Short mmCIF file of C-alpha atoms in Angstrom, two decimals:
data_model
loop_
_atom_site.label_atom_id
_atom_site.label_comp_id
_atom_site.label_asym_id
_atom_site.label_seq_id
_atom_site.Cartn_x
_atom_site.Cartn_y
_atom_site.Cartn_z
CA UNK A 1 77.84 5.44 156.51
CA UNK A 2 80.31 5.06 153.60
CA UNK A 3 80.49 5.88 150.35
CA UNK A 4 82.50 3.10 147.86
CA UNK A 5 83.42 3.03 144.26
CA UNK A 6 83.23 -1.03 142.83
CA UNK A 7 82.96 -2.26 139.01
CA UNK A 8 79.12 -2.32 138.11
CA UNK A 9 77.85 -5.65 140.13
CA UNK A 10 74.46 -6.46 141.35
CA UNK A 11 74.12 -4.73 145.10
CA UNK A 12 73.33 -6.79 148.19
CA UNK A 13 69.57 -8.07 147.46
CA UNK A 14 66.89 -8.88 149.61
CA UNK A 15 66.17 -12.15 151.72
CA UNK A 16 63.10 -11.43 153.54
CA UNK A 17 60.35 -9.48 153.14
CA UNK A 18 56.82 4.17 158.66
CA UNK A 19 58.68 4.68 161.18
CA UNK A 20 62.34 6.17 160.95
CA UNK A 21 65.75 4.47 162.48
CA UNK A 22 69.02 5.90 162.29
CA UNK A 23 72.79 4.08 161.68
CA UNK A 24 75.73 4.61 159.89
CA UNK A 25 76.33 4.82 155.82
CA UNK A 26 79.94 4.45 154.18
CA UNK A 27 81.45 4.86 150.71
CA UNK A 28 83.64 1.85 149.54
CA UNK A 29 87.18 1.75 148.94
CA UNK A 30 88.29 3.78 145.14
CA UNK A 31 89.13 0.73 142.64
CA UNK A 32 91.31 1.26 139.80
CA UNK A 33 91.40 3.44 137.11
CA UNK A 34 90.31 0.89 134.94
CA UNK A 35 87.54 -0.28 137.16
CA UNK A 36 86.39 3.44 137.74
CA UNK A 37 86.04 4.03 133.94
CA UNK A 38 84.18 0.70 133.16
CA UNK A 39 81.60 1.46 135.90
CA UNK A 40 78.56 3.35 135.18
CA UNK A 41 77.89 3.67 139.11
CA UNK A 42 79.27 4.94 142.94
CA UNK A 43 78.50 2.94 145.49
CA UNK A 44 77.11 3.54 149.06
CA UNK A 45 76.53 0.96 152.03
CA UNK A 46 75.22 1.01 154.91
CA UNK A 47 73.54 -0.74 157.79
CA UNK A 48 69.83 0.54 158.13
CA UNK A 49 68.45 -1.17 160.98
CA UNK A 50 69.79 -2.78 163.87
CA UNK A 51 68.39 -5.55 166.04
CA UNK A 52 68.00 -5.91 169.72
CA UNK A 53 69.01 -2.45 170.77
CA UNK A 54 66.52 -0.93 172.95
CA UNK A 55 66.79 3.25 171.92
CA UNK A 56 65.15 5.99 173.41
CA UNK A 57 62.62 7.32 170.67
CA UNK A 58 60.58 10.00 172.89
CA UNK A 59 61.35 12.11 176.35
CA UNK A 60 59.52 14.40 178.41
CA UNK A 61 62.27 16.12 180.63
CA UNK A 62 59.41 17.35 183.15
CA UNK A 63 57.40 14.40 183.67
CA UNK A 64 60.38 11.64 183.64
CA UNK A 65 58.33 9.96 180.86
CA UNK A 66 60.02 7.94 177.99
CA UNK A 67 59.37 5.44 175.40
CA UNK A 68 61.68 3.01 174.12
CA UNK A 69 61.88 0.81 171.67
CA UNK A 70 63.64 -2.82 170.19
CA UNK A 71 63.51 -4.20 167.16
CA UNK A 72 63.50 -8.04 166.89
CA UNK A 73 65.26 -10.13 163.91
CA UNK A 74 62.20 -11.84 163.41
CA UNK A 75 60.12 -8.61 162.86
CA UNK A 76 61.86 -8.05 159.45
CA UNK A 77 60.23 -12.17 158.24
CA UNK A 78 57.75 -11.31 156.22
CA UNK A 79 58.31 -7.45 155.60
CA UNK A 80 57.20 -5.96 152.22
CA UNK A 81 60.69 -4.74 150.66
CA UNK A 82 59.86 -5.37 146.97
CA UNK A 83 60.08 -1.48 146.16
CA UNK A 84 62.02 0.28 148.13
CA UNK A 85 64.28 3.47 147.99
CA UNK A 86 67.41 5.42 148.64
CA UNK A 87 66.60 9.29 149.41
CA UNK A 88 68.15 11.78 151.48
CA UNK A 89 66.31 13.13 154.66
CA UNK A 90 63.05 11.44 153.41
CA UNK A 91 62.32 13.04 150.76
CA UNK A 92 60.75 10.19 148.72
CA UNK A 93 60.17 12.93 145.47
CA UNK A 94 64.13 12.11 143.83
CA UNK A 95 64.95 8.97 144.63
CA UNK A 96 68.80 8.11 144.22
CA UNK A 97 68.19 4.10 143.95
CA UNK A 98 65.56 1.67 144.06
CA UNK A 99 65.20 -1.91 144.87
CA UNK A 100 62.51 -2.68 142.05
CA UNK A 101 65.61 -1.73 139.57
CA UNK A 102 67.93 -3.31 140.90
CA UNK A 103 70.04 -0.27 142.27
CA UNK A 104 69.33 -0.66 146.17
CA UNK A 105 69.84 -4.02 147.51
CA UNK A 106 68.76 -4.86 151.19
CA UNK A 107 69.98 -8.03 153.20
CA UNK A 108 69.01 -9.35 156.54
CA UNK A 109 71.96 -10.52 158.77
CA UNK A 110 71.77 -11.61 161.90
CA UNK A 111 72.15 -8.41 163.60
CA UNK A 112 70.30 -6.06 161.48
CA UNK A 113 69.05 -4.70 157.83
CA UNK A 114 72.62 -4.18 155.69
CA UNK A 115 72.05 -2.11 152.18
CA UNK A 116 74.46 -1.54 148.93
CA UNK A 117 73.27 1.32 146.79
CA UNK A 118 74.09 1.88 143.09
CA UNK A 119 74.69 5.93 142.28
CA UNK A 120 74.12 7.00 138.40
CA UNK A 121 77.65 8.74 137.78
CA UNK A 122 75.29 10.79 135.28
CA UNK A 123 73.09 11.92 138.08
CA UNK A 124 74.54 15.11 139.20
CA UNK A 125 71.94 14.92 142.61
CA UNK A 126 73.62 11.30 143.16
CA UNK A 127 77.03 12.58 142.41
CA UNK A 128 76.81 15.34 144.73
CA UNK A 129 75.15 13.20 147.49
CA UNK A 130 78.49 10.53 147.13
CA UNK A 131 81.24 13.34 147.52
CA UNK A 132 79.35 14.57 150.91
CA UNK A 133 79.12 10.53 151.89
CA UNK A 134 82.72 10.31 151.11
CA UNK A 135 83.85 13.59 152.59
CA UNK A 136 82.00 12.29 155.85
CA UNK A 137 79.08 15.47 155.55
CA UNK A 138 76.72 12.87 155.33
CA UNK A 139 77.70 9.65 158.18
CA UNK A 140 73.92 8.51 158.92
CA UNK A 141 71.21 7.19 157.75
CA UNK A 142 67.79 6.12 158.81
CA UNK A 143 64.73 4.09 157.29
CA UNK A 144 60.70 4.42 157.28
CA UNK A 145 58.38 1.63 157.87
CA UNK A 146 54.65 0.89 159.26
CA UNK A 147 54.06 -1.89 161.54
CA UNK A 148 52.81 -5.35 160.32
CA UNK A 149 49.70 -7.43 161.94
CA UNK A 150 50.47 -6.76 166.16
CA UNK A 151 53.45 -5.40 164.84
CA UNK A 152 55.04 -4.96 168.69
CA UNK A 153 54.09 -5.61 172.12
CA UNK A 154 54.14 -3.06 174.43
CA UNK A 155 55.00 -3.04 178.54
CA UNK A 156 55.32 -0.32 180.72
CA UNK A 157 57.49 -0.01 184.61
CA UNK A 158 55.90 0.01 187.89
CA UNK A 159 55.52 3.70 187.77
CA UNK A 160 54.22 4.13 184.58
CA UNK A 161 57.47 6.38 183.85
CA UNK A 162 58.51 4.00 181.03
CA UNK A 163 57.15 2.76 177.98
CA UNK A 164 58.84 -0.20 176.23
CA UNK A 165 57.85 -1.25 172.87
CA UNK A 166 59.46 -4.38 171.47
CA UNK A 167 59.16 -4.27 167.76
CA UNK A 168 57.93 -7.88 166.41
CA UNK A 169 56.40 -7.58 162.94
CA UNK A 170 57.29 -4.73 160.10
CA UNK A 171 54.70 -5.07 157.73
CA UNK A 172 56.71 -3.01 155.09
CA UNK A 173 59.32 -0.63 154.40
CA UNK A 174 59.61 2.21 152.27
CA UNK A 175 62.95 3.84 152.52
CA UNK A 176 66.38 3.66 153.15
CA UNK A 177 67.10 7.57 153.89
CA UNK A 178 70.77 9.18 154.27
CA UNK A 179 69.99 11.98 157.14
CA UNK A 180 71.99 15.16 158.13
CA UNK A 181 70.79 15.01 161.70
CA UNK A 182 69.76 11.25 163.35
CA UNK A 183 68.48 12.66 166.37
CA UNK A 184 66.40 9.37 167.06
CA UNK A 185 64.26 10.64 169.39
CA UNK A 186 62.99 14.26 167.48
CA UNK A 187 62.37 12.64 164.08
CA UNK A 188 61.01 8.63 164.86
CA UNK A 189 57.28 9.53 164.87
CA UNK A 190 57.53 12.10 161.29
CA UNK A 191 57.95 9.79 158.91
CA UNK A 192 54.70 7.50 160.34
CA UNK A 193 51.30 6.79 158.08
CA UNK A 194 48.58 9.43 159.26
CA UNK A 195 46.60 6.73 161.34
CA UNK A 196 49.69 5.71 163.60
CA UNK A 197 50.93 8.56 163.83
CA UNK A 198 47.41 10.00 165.22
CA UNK A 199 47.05 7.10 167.20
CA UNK A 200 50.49 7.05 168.84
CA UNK A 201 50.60 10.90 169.91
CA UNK A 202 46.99 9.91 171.14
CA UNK A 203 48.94 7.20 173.29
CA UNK A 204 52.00 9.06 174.34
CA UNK A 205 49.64 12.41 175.20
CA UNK A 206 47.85 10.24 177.45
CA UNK A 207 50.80 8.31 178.86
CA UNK A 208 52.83 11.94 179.95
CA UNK A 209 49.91 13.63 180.99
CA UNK A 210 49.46 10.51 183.67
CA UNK A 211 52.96 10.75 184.18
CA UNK A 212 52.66 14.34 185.25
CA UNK A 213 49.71 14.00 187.20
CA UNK A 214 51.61 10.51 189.01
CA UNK A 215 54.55 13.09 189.61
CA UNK A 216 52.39 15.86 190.92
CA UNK A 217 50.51 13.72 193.43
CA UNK A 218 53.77 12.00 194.66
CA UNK A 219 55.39 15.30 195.64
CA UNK A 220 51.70 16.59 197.20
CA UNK A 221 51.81 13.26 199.18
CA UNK A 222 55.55 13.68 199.99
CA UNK A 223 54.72 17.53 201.30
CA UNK A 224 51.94 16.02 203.25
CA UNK A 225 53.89 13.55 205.36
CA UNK A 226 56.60 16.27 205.66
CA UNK A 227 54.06 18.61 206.97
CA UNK A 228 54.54 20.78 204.20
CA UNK A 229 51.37 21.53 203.60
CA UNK A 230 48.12 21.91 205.70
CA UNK A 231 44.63 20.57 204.83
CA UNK A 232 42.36 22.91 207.10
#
């Protein structure tokens, strides 16, 4: 992610439509002195989601077990993104921008969710935020949604090792977060509504303790027909 001065413009806005994702944020380019002392605002962009790239969300080292996930262009059609905001590591208390006023803008492309965020120069928070963007402290950022209506479809491999979860429907998002540490896979269930996040760790529980149990039978089996063990 970036962080990037322009003169005061309307930011990227929205052309459709809590779980976290995590990509890269960028400053712009400095404009002139002129420009810089007109302008009331810093400016941060950024590309918060990204379409068709299947990431591994969730491991279990001892059991093989994983769960991946896609998200699909068209799952961002309908999504809810009327009042949504810019905070750092999720912490939805201090916002730094908001699409309701007019300071976060969001834009669908066709391979993912862009956003252009408008920094109050007389926010110290938001000023302080910008020089860490810009001095590259702060390179990622992430965003926190809850599914729509059979928001994804779900398949699993022939061993029941892996999980796949193709994302179809967002219902509606809630943040654009800039993150210290995207490690995808720790952080993509935190930022979920109570009720999914109960009933996915309800799902997953169940899915690695059959994955250990697959795992502990195949090698029983395996010691078996090596002779390994005896059954007297």
């Amino acid at each position: 992610m970036k962080a990037r001065k322009t003169e005061d413009k309307e930011p990227l806005m929205k052309t459709e439509g809590k779980f976290e994702r995590y990509f890269g944020i960028h400053a712009r380019d400095a404009m002139s002195a002129e420009e810089e002392a007109k302008s009331e605002y810093e400016v941060i962009e950024g590309k918060a989601v990204e379409f068709n790239s299947q990431t591994v969300i969730l491991s279990d080292p001892d059991s093989g077990f994983s769960l991946r996930e896609t998200i699909l262009p068209e799952a961002f059609k309908s999504t809810d993104m009327g009042d949504v905001i810019l905070d750092l590591n999720h912490n939805t208390d201090y916002p730094y921008a908001r699409s309701r006023k007019k300071t976060l803008g969001l834009i669908v492309k066709p391979d993912g969710l862009y956003f252009s965020a408008k920094l109050w120069k007389q926010d110290a928070r938001a000023m302080e935020l910008y020089k860490k963007i810009k001095h590259g402290d702060y390179d990622q950022c992430s965003f926190m949604f809850t599914y729509g209506k059979d928001g994804y479809e779900r398949t699993r491999s022939a061993d029941g090792l892996t999980v796949s979860d193709t994302v179809t429907n967002i219902g509606k998002l809630y943040d654009v977060s800039v993150v210290t540490f995207p490690a995808y896979q720790n952080t993509s269930v935190d930022a979920r509504s109570a009720e999914s996040l109960d009933r996915l760790k309800a799902e997953l529980d169940s899915e690695m303790v059959n994955a250990k149990r697959r795992s502990i039978m195949g090698l029983c089996e395996k010691a078996l027909n090596q002779g390994g063990i005896k059954n007297d």
